[in-house]
PDB file of C-alpha atoms in Angstrom:
ATOM      1  CA  VAL A1434       0.000   0.000   0.000  1.00 50.00           C
ATOM      2  CA  CYS A1435       1.295   3.408  -0.905  1.00 52.00           C
ATOM      3  CA  SER A1436       0.878   6.316   1.444  1.00 53.00           C
ATOM      4  CA  SER A1437       0.017   9.754   0.142  1.00 50.00           C
ATOM      5  CA  ASP A1438       3.426  10.938   1.393  1.00 51.00           C
ATOM      6  CA  LEU A1439       5.189   8.621  -1.075  1.00 52.00           C
ATOM      7  CA  SER A1440       2.849   9.090  -4.020  1.00 56.00           C
ATOM      8  CA  HIS A1441       4.487  12.279  -5.285  1.00 42.00           C
ATOM      9  CA  TYR A1442       7.873  10.481  -5.379  1.00 42.00           C
ATOM     10  CA  ILE A1443       6.353   7.717  -7.445  1.00 55.00           C
ATOM     11  CA  MET A1444       4.824  10.285  -9.793  1.00 50.00           C
ATOM     12  CA  ASP A1445       8.239  11.955 -10.173  1.00 46.00           C
ATOM     13  CA  VAL A1446       9.846   8.632 -11.083  1.00 47.00           C
ATOM     14  CA  VAL A1447       7.110   7.844 -13.610  1.00 52.00           C
ATOM     15  CA  GLU A1448       7.425  11.315 -15.122  1.00 44.00           C
ATOM     16  CA  GLU A1449      11.217  10.978 -15.474  1.00 39.00           C
ATOM     17  CA  THR A1450      11.044   7.559 -17.124  1.00 45.00           C
ATOM     18  CA  ARG A1451       8.551   8.452 -19.837  1.00 47.00           C
ATOM     19  CA  CYS A1452       9.437   7.594 -23.406  1.00 46.00           C
ATOM     20  CA  LYS A1453      11.764  10.198 -24.935  1.00 47.00           C
ATOM     21  CA  SER A1454       9.722  10.374 -28.131  1.00 47.00           C
ATOM     22  CA  MET A1455       6.762  11.552 -26.060  1.00 48.00           C
ATOM     23  CA  ASP A1456       8.865  14.446 -24.767  1.00 43.00           C
ATOM     24  CA  ILE A1457       9.719  15.755 -28.220  1.00 51.00           C
ATOM     25  CA  GLY A1458       6.301  15.172 -29.724  1.00 55.00           C
ATOM     26  CA  GLU A1459       7.707  13.333 -32.741  1.00 61.00           C
ATOM     27  CA  LYS A1460       5.239  11.723 -35.126  1.00 74.00           C
ATOM     28  CA  THR A1461       5.233   7.937 -34.988  1.00 87.00           C
ATOM     29  CA  LEU A1462       3.338   7.201 -38.215  1.00 92.00           C
ATOM     30  CA  ILE A1463       2.821   8.638 -41.680  1.00 94.00           C
ATOM     31  CA  GLU A1464      -0.708   7.909 -42.816  1.00 95.00           C
ATOM     32  CA  PRO A1465      -0.948   6.223 -46.244  1.00 96.00           C
ATOM     33  CA  LYS A1466      -2.335   9.302 -48.006  1.00 95.00           C
ATOM     34  CA  PHE A1467       0.584  11.423 -46.721  1.00 96.00           C
ATOM     35  CA  VAL A1468       3.435   9.077 -47.676  1.00 97.00           C
ATOM     36  CA  THR A1469       5.660  10.916 -50.176  1.00 97.00           C
ATOM     37  CA  LEU A1470       9.372  10.886 -50.902  1.00 97.00           C
ATOM     38  CA  GLU A1471       9.513  14.356 -49.390  1.00 97.00           C
ATOM     39  CA  ALA A1472       7.906  13.134 -46.149  1.00 96.00           C
ATOM     40  CA  ILE A1473      10.292  10.173 -45.990  1.00 96.00           C
ATOM     41  CA  ASN A1474      13.258  12.416 -46.723  1.00 96.00           C
ATOM     42  CA  GLU A1475      12.151  14.800 -43.975  1.00 94.00           C
ATOM     43  CA  ILE A1476      12.234  11.945 -41.458  1.00 93.00           C
ATOM     44  CA  LEU A1477      15.646  10.793 -42.653  1.00 94.00           C
ATOM     45  CA  ILE A1478      17.331  14.184 -42.553  1.00 93.00           C
ATOM     46  CA  HIS A1479      15.882  15.034 -39.127  1.00 89.00           C
ATOM     47  CA  ARG A1480      18.644  16.367 -36.869  1.00 80.00           C
ATOM     48  CA  SER A1481      18.569  13.287 -34.617  1.00 83.00           C
ATOM     49  CA  ARG A1482      19.457  11.076 -37.597  1.00 88.00           C
ATOM     50  CA  ALA A1483      20.926  13.351 -40.275  1.00 89.00           C
ATOM     51  CA  VAL A1484      20.959  10.683 -43.002  1.00 92.00           C
ATOM     52  CA  HIS A1485      22.697  11.981 -46.117  1.00 94.00           C
ATOM     53  CA  THR A1486      20.157  11.747 -48.914  1.00 96.00           C
ATOM     54  CA  GLU A1487      19.907  12.951 -52.491  1.00 96.00           C
ATOM     55  CA  TYR A1488      17.278  12.752 -55.184  1.00 97.00           C
ATOM     56  CA  GLU A1489      18.357  10.725 -58.206  1.00 97.00           C
ATOM     57  CA  GLU A1490      17.616  11.678 -61.819  1.00 96.00           C
ATOM     58  CA  ASN A1491      14.961   8.937 -61.980  1.00 96.00           C
ATOM     59  CA  GLY A1492      13.114  10.524 -59.030  1.00 96.00           C
ATOM     60  CA  ASN A1493      14.167   7.956 -56.435  1.00 97.00           C
ATOM     61  CA  LEU A1494      15.817   8.817 -53.144  1.00 98.00           C
ATOM     62  CA  LYS A1495      19.385   7.670 -52.510  1.00 97.00           C
ATOM     63  CA  LEU A1496      20.520   7.090 -48.932  1.00 97.00           C
ATOM     64  CA  ASN A1497      24.248   7.496 -48.546  1.00 94.00           C
ATOM     65  CA  ARG A1498      26.451   6.085 -45.794  1.00 89.00           C
ATOM     66  CA  SER A1499      25.626   8.045 -42.645  1.00 87.00           C
ATOM     67  CA  TRP A1500      23.803   7.641 -39.320  1.00 86.00           C
ATOM     68  CA  ARG A1501      23.141   3.871 -39.239  1.00 89.00           C
ATOM     69  CA  ILE A1502      23.258   3.393 -42.998  1.00 94.00           C
ATOM     70  CA  ALA A1503      26.208   1.022 -43.523  1.00 93.00           C
ATOM     71  CA  TYR A1504      25.984   0.751 -47.305  1.00 95.00           C
ATOM     72  CA  PRO A1505      24.321   3.192 -49.746  1.00 96.00           C
ATOM     73  CA  PHE A1506      21.066   2.178 -51.409  1.00 98.00           C
ATOM     74  CA  SER A1507      18.055   3.712 -53.107  1.00 98.00           C
ATOM     75  CA  LEU A1508      14.407   3.999 -52.207  1.00 97.00           C
ATOM     76  CA  GLN A1509      11.591   4.018 -54.753  1.00 98.00           C
ATOM     77  CA  LEU A1510       8.053   5.029 -53.854  1.00 97.00           C
ATOM     78  CA  SER A1511       4.973   3.769 -55.693  1.00 97.00           C
ATOM     79  CA  PRO A1512       1.974   5.802 -54.455  1.00 96.00           C
ATOM     80  CA  SER A1513      -0.436   3.863 -56.707  1.00 96.00           C
ATOM     81  CA  LYS A1514       0.618   0.493 -55.240  1.00 97.00           C
ATOM     82  CA  LYS A1515       1.313   2.014 -51.789  1.00 97.00           C
ATOM     83  CA  THR A1516       4.747   0.398 -51.640  1.00 97.00           C
ATOM     84  CA  VAL A1517       8.279   1.463 -50.848  1.00 98.00           C
ATOM     85  CA  THR A1518      10.977  -0.495 -52.660  1.00 98.00           C
ATOM     86  CA  LEU A1519      14.524  -0.568 -51.325  1.00 98.00           C
ATOM     87  CA  TYR A1520      17.270  -1.626 -53.691  1.00 97.00           C
ATOM     88  CA  ALA A1521      21.051  -1.782 -53.532  1.00 98.00           C
ATOM     89  CA  LYS A1522      23.499  -2.592 -56.303  1.00 97.00           C
ATOM     90  CA  GLY A1523      26.998  -4.025 -56.274  1.00 97.00           C
ATOM     91  CA  TYR A1524      28.657  -3.676 -59.692  1.00 97.00           C
ATOM     92  CA  GLY A1525      31.358  -6.005 -60.951  1.00 97.00           C
ATOM     93  CA  ARG A1526      34.725  -4.499 -61.770  1.00 96.00           C
ATOM     94  CA  GLU A1527      35.566  -4.081 -65.443  1.00 94.00           C
ATOM     95  CA  GLY A1528      36.834  -7.330 -66.944  1.00 94.00           C
ATOM     96  CA  VAL A1529      35.506  -9.545 -64.130  1.00 96.00           C
ATOM     97  CA  ASP A1530      33.971 -12.772 -65.401  1.00 95.00           C
ATOM     98  CA  GLU A1531      30.248 -13.281 -64.806  1.00 97.00           C
ATOM     99  CA  SER A1532      30.960 -16.606 -63.062  1.00 97.00           C
ATOM    100  CA  ALA A1533      32.926 -14.796 -60.317  1.00 97.00           C
ATOM    101  CA  ILE A1534      29.980 -12.498 -59.614  1.00 97.00           C
ATOM    102  CA  GLN A1535      27.566 -15.445 -59.832  1.00 97.00           C
ATOM    103  CA  LYS A1536      29.615 -17.245 -57.154  1.00 97.00           C
ATOM    104  CA  ILE A1537      29.289 -14.276 -54.775  1.00 98.00           C
ATOM    105  CA  LEU A1538      25.565 -14.109 -55.536  1.00 98.00           C
ATOM    106  CA  GLN A1539      25.014 -17.800 -54.762  1.00 97.00           C
ATOM    107  CA  THR A1540      26.870 -17.489 -51.441  1.00 97.00           C
ATOM    108  CA  ALA A1541      24.796 -14.406 -50.584  1.00 97.00           C
ATOM    109  CA  LYS A1542      21.533 -16.177 -51.443  1.00 96.00           C
ATOM    110  CA  LYS A1543      22.401 -18.999 -49.033  1.00 95.00           C
ATOM    111  CA  LYS A1544      23.236 -16.537 -46.276  1.00 92.00           C
ATOM    112  CA  LEU A1545      20.407 -14.013 -46.767  1.00 90.00           C
ATOM    113  CA  THR A1546      17.338 -16.058 -47.586  1.00 88.00           C
ATOM    114  CA  HIS A1547      14.835 -13.329 -46.671  1.00 85.00           C
ATOM    115  CA  PHE A1548      15.990 -10.770 -49.272  1.00 89.00           C
ATOM    116  CA  LYS A1549      15.636 -11.018 -53.050  1.00 92.00           C
ATOM    117  CA  LEU A1550      19.056 -11.102 -54.730  1.00 97.00           C
ATOM    118  CA  HIS A1551      19.535 -11.155 -58.503  1.00 97.00           C
ATOM    119  CA  LEU A1552      22.283 -10.818 -61.074  1.00 98.00           C
ATOM    120  CA  LYS A1553      21.412  -8.045 -63.514  1.00 97.00           C
ATOM    121  CA  LYS A1554      23.040  -6.008 -66.253  1.00 97.00           C
ATOM    122  CA  ASP A1555      22.639  -2.417 -67.388  1.00 96.00           C
ATOM    123  CA  ALA A1556      24.734   0.146 -69.277  1.00 95.00           C
ATOM    124  CA  LYS A1557      27.223   0.296 -66.359  1.00 94.00           C
ATOM    125  CA  GLY A1558      27.760  -3.479 -66.384  1.00 95.00           C
ATOM    126  CA  LEU A1559      26.897  -6.595 -64.379  1.00 97.00           C
ATOM    127  CA  TYR A1560      25.687  -6.158 -60.826  1.00 97.00           C
ATOM    128  CA  ILE A1561      24.177  -7.929 -57.862  1.00 98.00           C
ATOM    129  CA  GLU A1562      20.916  -6.324 -56.822  1.00 98.00           C
ATOM    130  CA  MET A1563      19.176  -6.772 -53.491  1.00 98.00           C
ATOM    131  CA  ARG A1564      15.565  -5.647 -53.343  1.00 96.00           C
ATOM    132  CA  HIS A1565      12.885  -5.446 -50.687  1.00 96.00           C
ATOM    133  CA  VAL A1566       9.308  -4.176 -51.054  1.00 96.00           C
ATOM    134  CA  ALA A1567       7.367  -2.798 -48.083  1.00 95.00           C
ATOM    135  CA  ASP A1568       3.603  -2.273 -48.310  1.00 96.00           C
ATOM    136  CA  TYR A1569       2.127   0.661 -46.404  1.00 96.00           C
ATOM    137  CA  ALA A1570      -1.462   0.478 -47.749  1.00 94.00           C
ATOM    138  CA  ALA A1571      -3.190  -0.752 -44.604  1.00 92.00           C
ATOM    139  CA  ASP A1572      -1.660   1.194 -41.731  1.00 90.00           C
ATOM    140  CA  GLY A1573       0.679   3.742 -43.236  1.00 93.00           C
ATOM    141  CA  LEU A1574       4.391   3.966 -42.559  1.00 94.00           C
ATOM    142  CA  PRO A1575       5.358   3.390 -38.901  1.00 93.00           C
ATOM    143  CA  ILE A1576       8.433   5.595 -38.614  1.00 92.00           C
ATOM    144  CA  ARG A1577      10.484   3.697 -36.034  1.00 89.00           C
ATOM    145  CA  LEU A1578       9.862   0.342 -37.714  1.00 91.00           C
ATOM    146  CA  PHE A1579      10.654   1.860 -41.118  1.00 94.00           C
ATOM    147  CA  LEU A1580      13.982   3.183 -39.804  1.00 93.00           C
ATOM    148  CA  VAL A1581      14.811  -0.287 -38.468  1.00 91.00           C
ATOM    149  CA  LEU A1582      14.000  -1.727 -41.913  1.00 94.00           C
ATOM    150  CA  LEU A1583      16.316   0.791 -43.605  1.00 96.00           C
ATOM    151  CA  THR A1584      19.231   0.104 -41.277  1.00 94.00           C
ATOM    152  CA  ASN A1585      18.786  -3.671 -41.500  1.00 94.00           C
ATOM    153  CA  PHE A1586      18.546  -3.564 -45.292  1.00 96.00           C
ATOM    154  CA  SER A1587      21.737  -1.538 -45.464  1.00 96.00           C
ATOM    155  CA  LEU A1588      23.567  -3.840 -43.038  1.00 95.00           C
ATOM    156  CA  ARG A1589      22.479  -6.940 -44.953  1.00 95.00           C
ATOM    157  CA  PHE A1590      23.726  -5.557 -48.273  1.00 97.00           C
ATOM    158  CA  ASP A1591      26.980  -4.616 -46.581  1.00 96.00           C
ATOM    159  CA  GLU A1592      27.198  -8.316 -45.645  1.00 96.00           C
ATOM    160  CA  VAL A1593      26.667  -9.248 -49.303  1.00 97.00           C
ATOM    161  CA  MET A1594      29.511  -6.957 -50.326  1.00 97.00           C
ATOM    162  CA  ALA A1595      31.732  -8.372 -47.563  1.00 96.00           C
ATOM    163  CA  LEU A1596      31.417 -11.817 -49.185  1.00 96.00           C
ATOM    164  CA  ASP A1597      33.525 -10.463 -52.052  1.00 96.00           C
ATOM    165  CA  LYS A1598      36.909 -11.469 -50.607  1.00 94.00           C
ATOM    166  CA  ASP A1599      38.701 -11.218 -53.981  1.00 94.00           C
ATOM    167  CA  GLU A1600      37.403  -7.677 -54.679  1.00 95.00           C
ATOM    168  CA  GLN A1601      35.525  -8.640 -57.833  1.00 95.00           C
ATOM    169  CA  LEU A1602      32.841  -6.035 -57.064  1.00 96.00           C
ATOM    170  CA  ILE A1603      33.149  -2.278 -56.781  1.00 95.00           C
ATOM    171  CA  HIS A1604      32.561  -1.622 -53.080  1.00 89.00           C
ATOM    172  CA  VAL A1605      31.545   2.059 -52.997  1.00 86.00           C
ATOM    173  CA  VAL A1606      32.433   2.423 -49.317  1.00 83.00           C
ATOM    174  CA  ARG A1607      35.761   0.562 -49.361  1.00 82.00           C
ATOM    175  CA  ASP A1608      36.828   1.922 -52.743  1.00 83.00           C
ATOM    176  CA  LYS A1609      35.505   5.422 -51.944  1.00 76.00           C
ATOM    177  CA  VAL A1610      33.733   5.640 -55.303  1.00 69.00           C
TER     178      VAL A1610
END
């Protein structure tokens, strides 16, 4: 039983241990109709995170290595489908045989079974792509969970790049490209 003399001490302790996010009044969710690249970028560049971002020519948002982003990747928003697609690319060095990149890809697929990994080719050359699609149609974009997704995605692709022991891929962080 708590006496009235002790109750104000208990209230002080409860007040001091409140969640920090409650103190700063930070939003915890972006409703589906308000999800835009600008809104996402605003969350990422917030002073508590300060993620280095830039808009790409194709309209996507690139997240560079900063805050808890271990390896750069891009973010594509599809308002019509209400999805956010994360994708990272690891290009092969010039002159590297496709079989060497395929070997890295197969090792990565065994290690990271929950992410989609593919070997692709574009004008810049062969690359390993990791992709993840998040659907925000039902409940919107829960900010804290979304930030965890971004950091985990980045860390996992950094793991893919770390599998390249013979430096067959261009590692944009290691090679400072």
